[in-house]
Every structure is written in structure tokens, then in C-alpha cells.
Coordinates of C-alpha atoms in Angstrom, one line a residue:
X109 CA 78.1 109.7 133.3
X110 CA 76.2 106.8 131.1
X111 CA 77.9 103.6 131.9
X112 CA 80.0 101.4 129.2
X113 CA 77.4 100.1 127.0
X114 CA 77.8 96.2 126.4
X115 CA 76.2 95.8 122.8
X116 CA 73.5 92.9 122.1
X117 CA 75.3 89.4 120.8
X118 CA 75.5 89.1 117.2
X119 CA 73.0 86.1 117.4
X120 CA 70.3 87.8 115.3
X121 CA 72.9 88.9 112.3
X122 CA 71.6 87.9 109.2
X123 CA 72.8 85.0 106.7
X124 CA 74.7 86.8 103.7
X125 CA 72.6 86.3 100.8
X126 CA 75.3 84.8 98.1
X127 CA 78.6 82.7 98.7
X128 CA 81.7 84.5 97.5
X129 CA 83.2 85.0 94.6
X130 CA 86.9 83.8 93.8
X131 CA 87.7 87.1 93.3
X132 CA 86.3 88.0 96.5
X133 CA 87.9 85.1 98.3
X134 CA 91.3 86.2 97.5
X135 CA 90.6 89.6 98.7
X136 CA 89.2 88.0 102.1
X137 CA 92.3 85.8 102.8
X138 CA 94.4 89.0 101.5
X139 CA 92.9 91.3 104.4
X140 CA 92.6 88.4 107.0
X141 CA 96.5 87.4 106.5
X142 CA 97.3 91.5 106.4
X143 CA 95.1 92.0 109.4
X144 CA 97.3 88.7 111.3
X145 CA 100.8 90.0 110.1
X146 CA 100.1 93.7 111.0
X147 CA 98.7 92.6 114.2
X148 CA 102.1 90.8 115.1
X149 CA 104.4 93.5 113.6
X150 CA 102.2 96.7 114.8
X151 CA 101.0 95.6 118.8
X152 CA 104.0 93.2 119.4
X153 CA 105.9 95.7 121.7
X154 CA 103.1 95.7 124.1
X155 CA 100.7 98.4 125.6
X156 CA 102.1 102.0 127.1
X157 CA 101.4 105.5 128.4
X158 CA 101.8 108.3 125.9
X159 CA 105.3 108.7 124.6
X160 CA 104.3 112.4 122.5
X161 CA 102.0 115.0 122.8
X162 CA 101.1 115.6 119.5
X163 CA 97.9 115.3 117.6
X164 CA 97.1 114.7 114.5
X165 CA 94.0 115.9 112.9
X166 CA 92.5 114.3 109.9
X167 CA 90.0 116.7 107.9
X168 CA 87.4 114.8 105.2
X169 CA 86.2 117.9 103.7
X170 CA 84.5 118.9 99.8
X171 CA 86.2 121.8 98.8
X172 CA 86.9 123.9 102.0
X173 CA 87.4 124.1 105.6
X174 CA 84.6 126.8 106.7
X175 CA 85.7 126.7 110.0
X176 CA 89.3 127.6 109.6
X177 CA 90.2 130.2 112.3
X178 CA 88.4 128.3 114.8
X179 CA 91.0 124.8 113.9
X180 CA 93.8 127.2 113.8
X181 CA 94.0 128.9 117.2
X182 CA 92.3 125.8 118.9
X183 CA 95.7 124.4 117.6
X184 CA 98.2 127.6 118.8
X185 CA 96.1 127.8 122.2
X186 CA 96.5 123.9 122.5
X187 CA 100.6 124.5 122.1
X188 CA 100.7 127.4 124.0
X189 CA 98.9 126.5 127.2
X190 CA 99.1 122.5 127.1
X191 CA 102.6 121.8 124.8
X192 CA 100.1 119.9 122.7
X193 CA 101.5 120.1 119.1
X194 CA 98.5 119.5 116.6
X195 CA 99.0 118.9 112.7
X196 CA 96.3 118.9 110.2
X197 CA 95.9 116.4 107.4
X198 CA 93.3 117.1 105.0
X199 CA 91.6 115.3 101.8
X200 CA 89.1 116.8 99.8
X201 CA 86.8 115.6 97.5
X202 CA 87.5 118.6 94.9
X203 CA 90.8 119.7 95.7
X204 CA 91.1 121.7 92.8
X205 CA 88.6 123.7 94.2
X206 CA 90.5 124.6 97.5
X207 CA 91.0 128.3 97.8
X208 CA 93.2 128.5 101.4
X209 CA 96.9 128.4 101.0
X210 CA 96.9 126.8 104.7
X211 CA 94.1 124.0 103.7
X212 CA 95.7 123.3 100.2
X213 CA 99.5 122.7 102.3
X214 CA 97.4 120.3 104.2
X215 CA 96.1 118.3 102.0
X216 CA 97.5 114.4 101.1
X217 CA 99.0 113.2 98.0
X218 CA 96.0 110.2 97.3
X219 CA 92.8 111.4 95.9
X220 CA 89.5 109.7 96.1
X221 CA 86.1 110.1 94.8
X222 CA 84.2 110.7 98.1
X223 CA 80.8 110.3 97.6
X224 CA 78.3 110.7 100.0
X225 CA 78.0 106.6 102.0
X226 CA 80.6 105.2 99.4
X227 CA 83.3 103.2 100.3
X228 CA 85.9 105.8 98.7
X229 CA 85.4 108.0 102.4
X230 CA 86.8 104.9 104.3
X231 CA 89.4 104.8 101.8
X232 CA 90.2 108.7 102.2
X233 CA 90.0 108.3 105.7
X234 CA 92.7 105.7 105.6
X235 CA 94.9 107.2 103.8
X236 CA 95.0 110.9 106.4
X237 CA 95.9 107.9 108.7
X238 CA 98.6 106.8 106.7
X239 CA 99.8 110.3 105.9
X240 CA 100.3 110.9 109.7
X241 CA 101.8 108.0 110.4
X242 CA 104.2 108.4 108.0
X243 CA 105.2 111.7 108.4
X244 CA 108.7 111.9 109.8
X245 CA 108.1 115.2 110.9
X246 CA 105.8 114.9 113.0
X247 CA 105.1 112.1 116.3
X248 CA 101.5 111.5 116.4
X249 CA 100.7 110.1 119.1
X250 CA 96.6 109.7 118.4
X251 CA 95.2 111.0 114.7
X252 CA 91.1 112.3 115.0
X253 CA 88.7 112.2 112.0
X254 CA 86.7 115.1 111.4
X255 CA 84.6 116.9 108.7
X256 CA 84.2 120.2 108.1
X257 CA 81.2 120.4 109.9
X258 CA 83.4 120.1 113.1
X259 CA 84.1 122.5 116.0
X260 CA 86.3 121.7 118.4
X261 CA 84.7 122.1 122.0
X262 CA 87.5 120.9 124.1
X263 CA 90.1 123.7 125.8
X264 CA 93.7 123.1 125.6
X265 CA 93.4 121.6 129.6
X266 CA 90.6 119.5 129.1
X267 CA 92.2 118.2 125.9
X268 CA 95.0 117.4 128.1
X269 CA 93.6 115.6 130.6
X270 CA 91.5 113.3 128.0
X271 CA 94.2 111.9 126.0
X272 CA 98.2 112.7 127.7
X273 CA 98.0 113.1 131.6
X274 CA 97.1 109.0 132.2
X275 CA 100.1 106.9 132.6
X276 CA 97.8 103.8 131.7
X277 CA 98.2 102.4 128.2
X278 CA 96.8 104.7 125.3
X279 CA 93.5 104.0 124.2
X280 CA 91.3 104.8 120.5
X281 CA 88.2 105.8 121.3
X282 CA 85.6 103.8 119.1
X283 CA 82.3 103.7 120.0
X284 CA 81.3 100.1 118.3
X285 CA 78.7 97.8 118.3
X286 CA 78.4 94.2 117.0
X287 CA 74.6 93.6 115.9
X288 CA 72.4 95.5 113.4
X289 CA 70.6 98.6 115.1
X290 CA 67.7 98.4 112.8
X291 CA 66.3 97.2 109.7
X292 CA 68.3 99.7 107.0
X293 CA 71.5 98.1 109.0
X294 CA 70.6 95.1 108.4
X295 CA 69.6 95.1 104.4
X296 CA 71.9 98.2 103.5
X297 CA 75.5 96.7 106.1
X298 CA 75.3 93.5 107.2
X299 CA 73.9 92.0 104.8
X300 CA 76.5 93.3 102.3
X301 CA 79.6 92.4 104.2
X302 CA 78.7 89.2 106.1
X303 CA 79.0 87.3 102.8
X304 CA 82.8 88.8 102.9
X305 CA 83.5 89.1 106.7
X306 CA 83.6 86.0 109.5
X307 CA 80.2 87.7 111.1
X308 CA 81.6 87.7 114.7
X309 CA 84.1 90.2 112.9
X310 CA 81.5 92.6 111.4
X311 CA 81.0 95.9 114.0
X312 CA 80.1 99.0 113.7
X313 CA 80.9 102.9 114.8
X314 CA 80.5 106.2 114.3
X315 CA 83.3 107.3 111.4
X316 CA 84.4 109.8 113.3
X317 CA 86.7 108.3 115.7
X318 CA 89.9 108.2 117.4
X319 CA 92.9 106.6 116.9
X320 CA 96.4 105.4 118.7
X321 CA 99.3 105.4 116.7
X322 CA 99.4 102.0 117.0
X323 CA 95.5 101.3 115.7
X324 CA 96.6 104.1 112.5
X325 CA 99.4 101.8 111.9
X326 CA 97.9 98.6 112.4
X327 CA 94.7 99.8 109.9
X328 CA 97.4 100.9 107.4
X329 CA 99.0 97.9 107.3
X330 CA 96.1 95.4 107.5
X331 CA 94.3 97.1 104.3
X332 CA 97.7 97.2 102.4
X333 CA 98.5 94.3 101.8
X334 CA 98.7 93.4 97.7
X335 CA 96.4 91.3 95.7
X336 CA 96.7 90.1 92.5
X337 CA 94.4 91.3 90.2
X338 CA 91.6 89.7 87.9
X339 CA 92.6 89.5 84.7
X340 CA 96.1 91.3 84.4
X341 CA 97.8 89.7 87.2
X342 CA 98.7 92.8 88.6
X343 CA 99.3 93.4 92.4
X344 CA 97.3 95.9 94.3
X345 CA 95.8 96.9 97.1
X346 CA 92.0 95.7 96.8
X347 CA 90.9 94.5 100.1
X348 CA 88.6 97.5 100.3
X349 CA 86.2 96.1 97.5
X350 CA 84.9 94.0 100.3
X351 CA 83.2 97.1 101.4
X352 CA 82.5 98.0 98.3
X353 CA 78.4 97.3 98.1
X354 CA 78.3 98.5 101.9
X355 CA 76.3 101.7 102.1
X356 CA 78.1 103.7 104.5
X357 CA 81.0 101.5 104.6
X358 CA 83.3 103.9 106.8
X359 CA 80.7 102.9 109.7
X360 CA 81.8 99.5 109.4
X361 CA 85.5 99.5 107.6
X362 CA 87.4 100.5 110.4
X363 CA 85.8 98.5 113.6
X364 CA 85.7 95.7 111.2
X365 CA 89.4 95.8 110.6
X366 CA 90.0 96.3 114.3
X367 CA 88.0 92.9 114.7
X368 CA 89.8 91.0 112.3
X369 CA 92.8 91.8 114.4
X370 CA 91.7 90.2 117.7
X371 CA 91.2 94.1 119.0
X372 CA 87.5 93.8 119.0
X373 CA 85.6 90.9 120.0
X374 CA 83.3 89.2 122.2
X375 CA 84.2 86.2 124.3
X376 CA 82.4 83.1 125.1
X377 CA 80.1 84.9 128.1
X378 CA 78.9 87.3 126.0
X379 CA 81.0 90.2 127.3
X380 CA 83.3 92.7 124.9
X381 CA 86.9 92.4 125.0
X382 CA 88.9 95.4 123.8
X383 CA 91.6 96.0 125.9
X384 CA 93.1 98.6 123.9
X385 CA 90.0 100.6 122.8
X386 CA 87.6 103.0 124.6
X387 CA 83.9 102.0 123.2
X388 CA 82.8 106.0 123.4
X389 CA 82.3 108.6 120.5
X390 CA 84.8 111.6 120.0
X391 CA 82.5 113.6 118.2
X392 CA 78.8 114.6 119.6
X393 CA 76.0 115.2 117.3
X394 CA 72.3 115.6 118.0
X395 CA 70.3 112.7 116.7
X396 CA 66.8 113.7 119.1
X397 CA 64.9 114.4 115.9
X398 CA 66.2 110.9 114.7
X399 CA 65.7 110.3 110.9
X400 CA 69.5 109.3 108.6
X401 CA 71.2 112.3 109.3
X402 CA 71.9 114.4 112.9
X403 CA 70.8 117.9 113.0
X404 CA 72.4 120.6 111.7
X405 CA 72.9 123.0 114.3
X406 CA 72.8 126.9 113.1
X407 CA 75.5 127.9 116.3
X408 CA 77.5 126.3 118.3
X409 CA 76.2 127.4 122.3
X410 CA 77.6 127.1 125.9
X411 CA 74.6 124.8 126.2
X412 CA 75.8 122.4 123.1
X413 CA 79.8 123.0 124.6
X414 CA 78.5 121.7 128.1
X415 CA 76.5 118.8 127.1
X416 CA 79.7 117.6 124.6
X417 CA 81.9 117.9 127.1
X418 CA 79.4 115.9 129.8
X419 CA 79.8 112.9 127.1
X420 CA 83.4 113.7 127.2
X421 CA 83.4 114.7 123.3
X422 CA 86.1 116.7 122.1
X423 CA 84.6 117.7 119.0
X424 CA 80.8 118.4 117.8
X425 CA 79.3 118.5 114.3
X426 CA 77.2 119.6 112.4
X427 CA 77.3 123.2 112.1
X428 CA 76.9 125.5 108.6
X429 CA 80.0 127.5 107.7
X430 CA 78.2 130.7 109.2
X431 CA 77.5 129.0 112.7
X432 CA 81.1 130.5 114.2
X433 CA 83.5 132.4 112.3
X434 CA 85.5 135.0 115.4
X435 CA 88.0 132.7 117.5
X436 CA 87.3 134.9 120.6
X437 CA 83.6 134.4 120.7
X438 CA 84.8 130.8 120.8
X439 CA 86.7 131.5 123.7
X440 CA 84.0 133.1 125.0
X441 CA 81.8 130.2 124.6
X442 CA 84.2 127.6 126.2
X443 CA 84.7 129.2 129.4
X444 CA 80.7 130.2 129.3
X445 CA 80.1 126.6 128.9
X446 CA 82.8 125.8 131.6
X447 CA 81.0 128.0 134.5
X448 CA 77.6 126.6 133.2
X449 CA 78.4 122.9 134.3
X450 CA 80.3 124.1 137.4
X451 CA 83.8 123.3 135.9
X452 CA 86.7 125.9 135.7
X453 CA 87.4 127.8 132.9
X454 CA 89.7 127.1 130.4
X455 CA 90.7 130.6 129.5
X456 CA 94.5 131.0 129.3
X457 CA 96.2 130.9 132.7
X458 CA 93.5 128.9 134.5
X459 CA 95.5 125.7 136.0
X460 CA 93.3 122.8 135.8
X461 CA 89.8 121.1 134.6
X462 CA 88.1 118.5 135.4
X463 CA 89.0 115.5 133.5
X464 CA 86.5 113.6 131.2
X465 CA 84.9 111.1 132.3
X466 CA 86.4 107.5 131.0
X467 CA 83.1 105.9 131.0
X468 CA 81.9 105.8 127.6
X469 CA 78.4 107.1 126.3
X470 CA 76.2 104.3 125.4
X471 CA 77.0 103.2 121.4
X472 CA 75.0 105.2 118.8
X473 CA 71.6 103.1 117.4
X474 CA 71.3 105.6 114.5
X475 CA 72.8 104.2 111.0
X476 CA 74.6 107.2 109.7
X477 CA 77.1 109.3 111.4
X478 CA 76.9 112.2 108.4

């Protein structure tokens, strides 16, 4: 498996182009004294192994959830054959458009305009965080991002073994980086939010990540916190304006948070220091004709399940709403994929897998994760 990648130092990061604005200076202080108190509140009790196996799973979609049956009885197989309870959490960006009973039950109170590389997604995304943090129904024990481009291409047992067998501390899985990957980086992200940001506190990740119940919590709380607003004097919450001129700002909102509160940083020999977080992608994608964008991927194969699963990826994207529609071909495709690479099936009954491997892929160098 590719070894732990150990990103470049942010020596090369550019200058920000313009000091800050009052305005923008309360907001700064704001998320730096949110990011210090949730810190304190939120990690205080110290690291440990997985207290519940439930999972919840946080859906950015427009107006639909094409792959539907698939999410569904990956969910009742993961209950079934691992006790893993999974809950979905959905926002959409036209909600009145939403036709499923099941996707429209799932959906979150907050509403935001999600436009394509706008800062409204990391907003959206923050708040399925909050939602399944909050719920008192329901223990999450990690919450996943994922579009509706996603399949999941992890079985119940290999599931299992990647998030709730390890008695070591739980981990979020976020494949970050610390130093512009190319030019649009550096004019279109870092440029934006290093005026805003203390620039050994501006990383970047794939959106589509993995979180601890402690990381949800501790992003909730960080990006909460009240400021008074120009003009009226009213409180709100407005850190995210920070982000606001960031094109794809999701890519650096979250890891950038995670910095500001100690959980991602580099020391003074260069190396990366994130005890609590596994620098690896949860979602594969295949970026081998490069340009912005991955490739969208007309089905999903044994072939695409086996090399997914080699990263250790529990889910891959993207696929058109036609690419899988019949959950039993998917379960066809799993344990095809499974005696392809040599590792047991994961059909019901089978009674183990191979484990993922905890060595992360190297971090992404492409600038959009969409």
C-alpha cells in the first residue's frame, strides 16, 4: 500500500494580497477564540477506541438521491451482518424538488444555496455534521460526506474492520495537505484565505472526508461561535465569510478548522503532526485524465470495487444515476471484486475480510474534489 504521504512545507505559500478588514478581523479572532474554546471543551476527555457502532452518513445532493436502493440495503446488510447501525442526513440544494418520502425524512432543518465551488457547500456540509451530532437518537460514532454521485464499495465486514474492530483511539480520515498543488491553488485558495488565516493554518483535502464524533463536534463548535454584526449590532454566526472569496472553499474549510485547533500542523522538523487524524481519502475517484473535475464513470466494476478497496476507500464517486440501479448486482459486484484481489467474499455469512490497510494513499494534487 502507498506509504503516508508527508506534504511539501508551506515555505512557498504566497503573501495575501490585501491586509484585513475590521470586519474581517473580528471574524478571525471570533473563529480563532471558537476554534481554542471548542478545542478545550470537545478533546479535553482524551483519545479512545470506539464507544458505538453507528454511522452516520451525510448526503450533499441537488434534488435526489439516484442511488437510493443501493444506500439502503448497504445500510440493512451493514446491521444485519456487522451490528453497524447507519443513519442518513441529507441537504439538498432544491429540496422542494425532492420526490422520495425516504430522502425528504432525511433531510436537515438549515438550507443553503449550494452552488457549485461556493462557500455555502462547506456550510451545508457543516450543518449534516451538526445534525448528527445532535441527534439524540442516534450515537454516531464517525459521520461520512458524500454526494450523490457515491456508491458505497465497502461490505458490511470490511466496513467493520476499517472503522470499529481497533481498540486504538478513533481516527478522521483527512487526506490534507499544507502547500498549494498548483497555480489555480495558489490564485483561486491560498491566495484568498491567507489574508484571513495564520498561513501555517491554511490546508487542504478532498471534501469528502471522514469524521470522529469528536472532530463533528469540535468543527460545530469552532464555526459557531457569534459575531457581532456590521452595522446592526446583531450576533451571528459569520466566521465562514472568511471563506467566502475561496473557490472551492469546502477543500479548505474543514482541514483549516482542524488546524486552527492544534489537530493539524507541522512541527519545527518539518514533519506532520496529527495524532488524531488519518491523512488518507474515504472516497476514490479517477483523476488519470486530470483536468478540474474526476471522471465520470458510466458503471461501477469489480475492477473500480478492487482498486477502491486497495486504497482502502469505502466509497467511490462519480457515477450517473443509471450506472447501478439492482442492489443484488451490487452484491454481485462486491464479492466479484473480493475474489479478483484474492480477498474473501463479503456475501452474507462469510466470516472475515481482510482489513484495510492503515497506510494512507498519498494526498490528492488535483484542485477539485467535484
Amino acid at each position: 500500500q502507498p506509504a503516508e504521504q508527508t506534504p511539501p512545507s508551506p515555505r512557498s505559500a504566497p503573501e495575501p494580497a490585501e491586509r484585513l478588514s475590521a470586519e474581517q478581523a473580528s471574524w478571525r479572532r471570533a473563529l480563532e477564540r471558537g476554534a481554542s474554546v471548542a478545542a478545550r471543551n470537545v478533546l479535553g476527555d482524551g483519545d479512545t477506541a470506539a464507544k458505538s457502532r453507528d454511522l452516520a452518513v451525510c448526503l450533499l445532493v441537488v434534488d435526489g438521491l439516484p442511488h437510493e436502493r443501493i444506500w439502503r440495503h448497504w445500510a440493512q446488510r451493514c446491521e444485519a451482518e456487522a451490528g453497524i447501525r447507519i443513519k442518513f442526513y441529507a441537504h439538498a440544494h432544491k429540496p422542494e424538488k425532492v420526490e422520495s418520502p425516504w430522502l425528504r425524512e432525511a433531510l436537515i432543518d438549515e438550507h443553503f444555496e449550494t452552488k457549485w465551488g461556493s462557500v455555502e457547500l462547506a456550510r451545508a456540509a457543516a450543518a449534516l455534521f451538526r445534525a448528527a451530532v445532535r441527534d439524540r437518537s442516534f450515537d454516531a460514532e464517525f459521520a461520512a460526506l458524500a454526494s450523490e454521485t457515491c456508491l458505497p464499495v465497502a461490505a458490511p465486514l470490511e466496513l467493520e474492520a476499517a472503522l470499529f474492530l481497533s481498540t486504538s483511539p478513533v481516527k478522521s480520515w483527512v487526506a490534507a495537505f499544507d502547500e498549494p498543488d498548483n497555480g489555480y491553488a495558489v490564485d483561486a485558495q491560498w491566495r484568498k484565505v491567507h489574508k484571513a488565516l495564520p498561513a501555517a493554518c491554511v490546508w487542504k483535502a478532498p471534501q469528502w472526508l471522514l469524521l470522529t464524533r469528536a472532530h463533528a463536534r469540535l468543527l460545530s463548535k469552532a464555526v459557531d461561535v457569534e459575531v457581532k454584526r456590521a452595522g446592526d449590532g446583531r450576533k451571528g454566526r459569520e466566521t465562514w465569510r472568511l471563506f467566502a472569496n475561496v473557490t472551492a472553499a469546502d477543500e479548505l474549510f474543514f482541514p483549516s478548522v482542524l488546524a486552527l485547533c492544534a489537530e493539524l500542523r507541522r512541527t519545527g522538523d518539518d514533519r506532520v503532526e496529527a495524532p488524531r487524524i488519518h491523512r488518507r481519502r474515504l472516497t476514490w475517484c479517477d483523476w488519470s485524465a486530470g483536468g478540474r473535475s474526476p471522471a465520470t464513470l458510466p458503471h461501477l466494476t469489480p475492477a473500480l470495487v478492487a482498486r477502491a478497496r486497495a486504497e482502502g476507500c469505502l466509497f467511490a464517486r462519480k457515477f450517473p444515476p443509471d450506472a447501478l440501479q439492482d442492489p443484488a448486482h451490487w452484491d454481485r459486484l462486491l464479492a466479484a471484486a473480493a475474489a479478483e484481489s484474492g480477498r474473501q467474499t463479503a456475501a452474507p455469512g462469510d466470516a472475515a475480510v481482510a482489513a484495510p490497510s492503515s497506510s494512507p494513499p498519498a494526498a490528492p494534487t488535483t484542485t477539485d474534489e467535484r
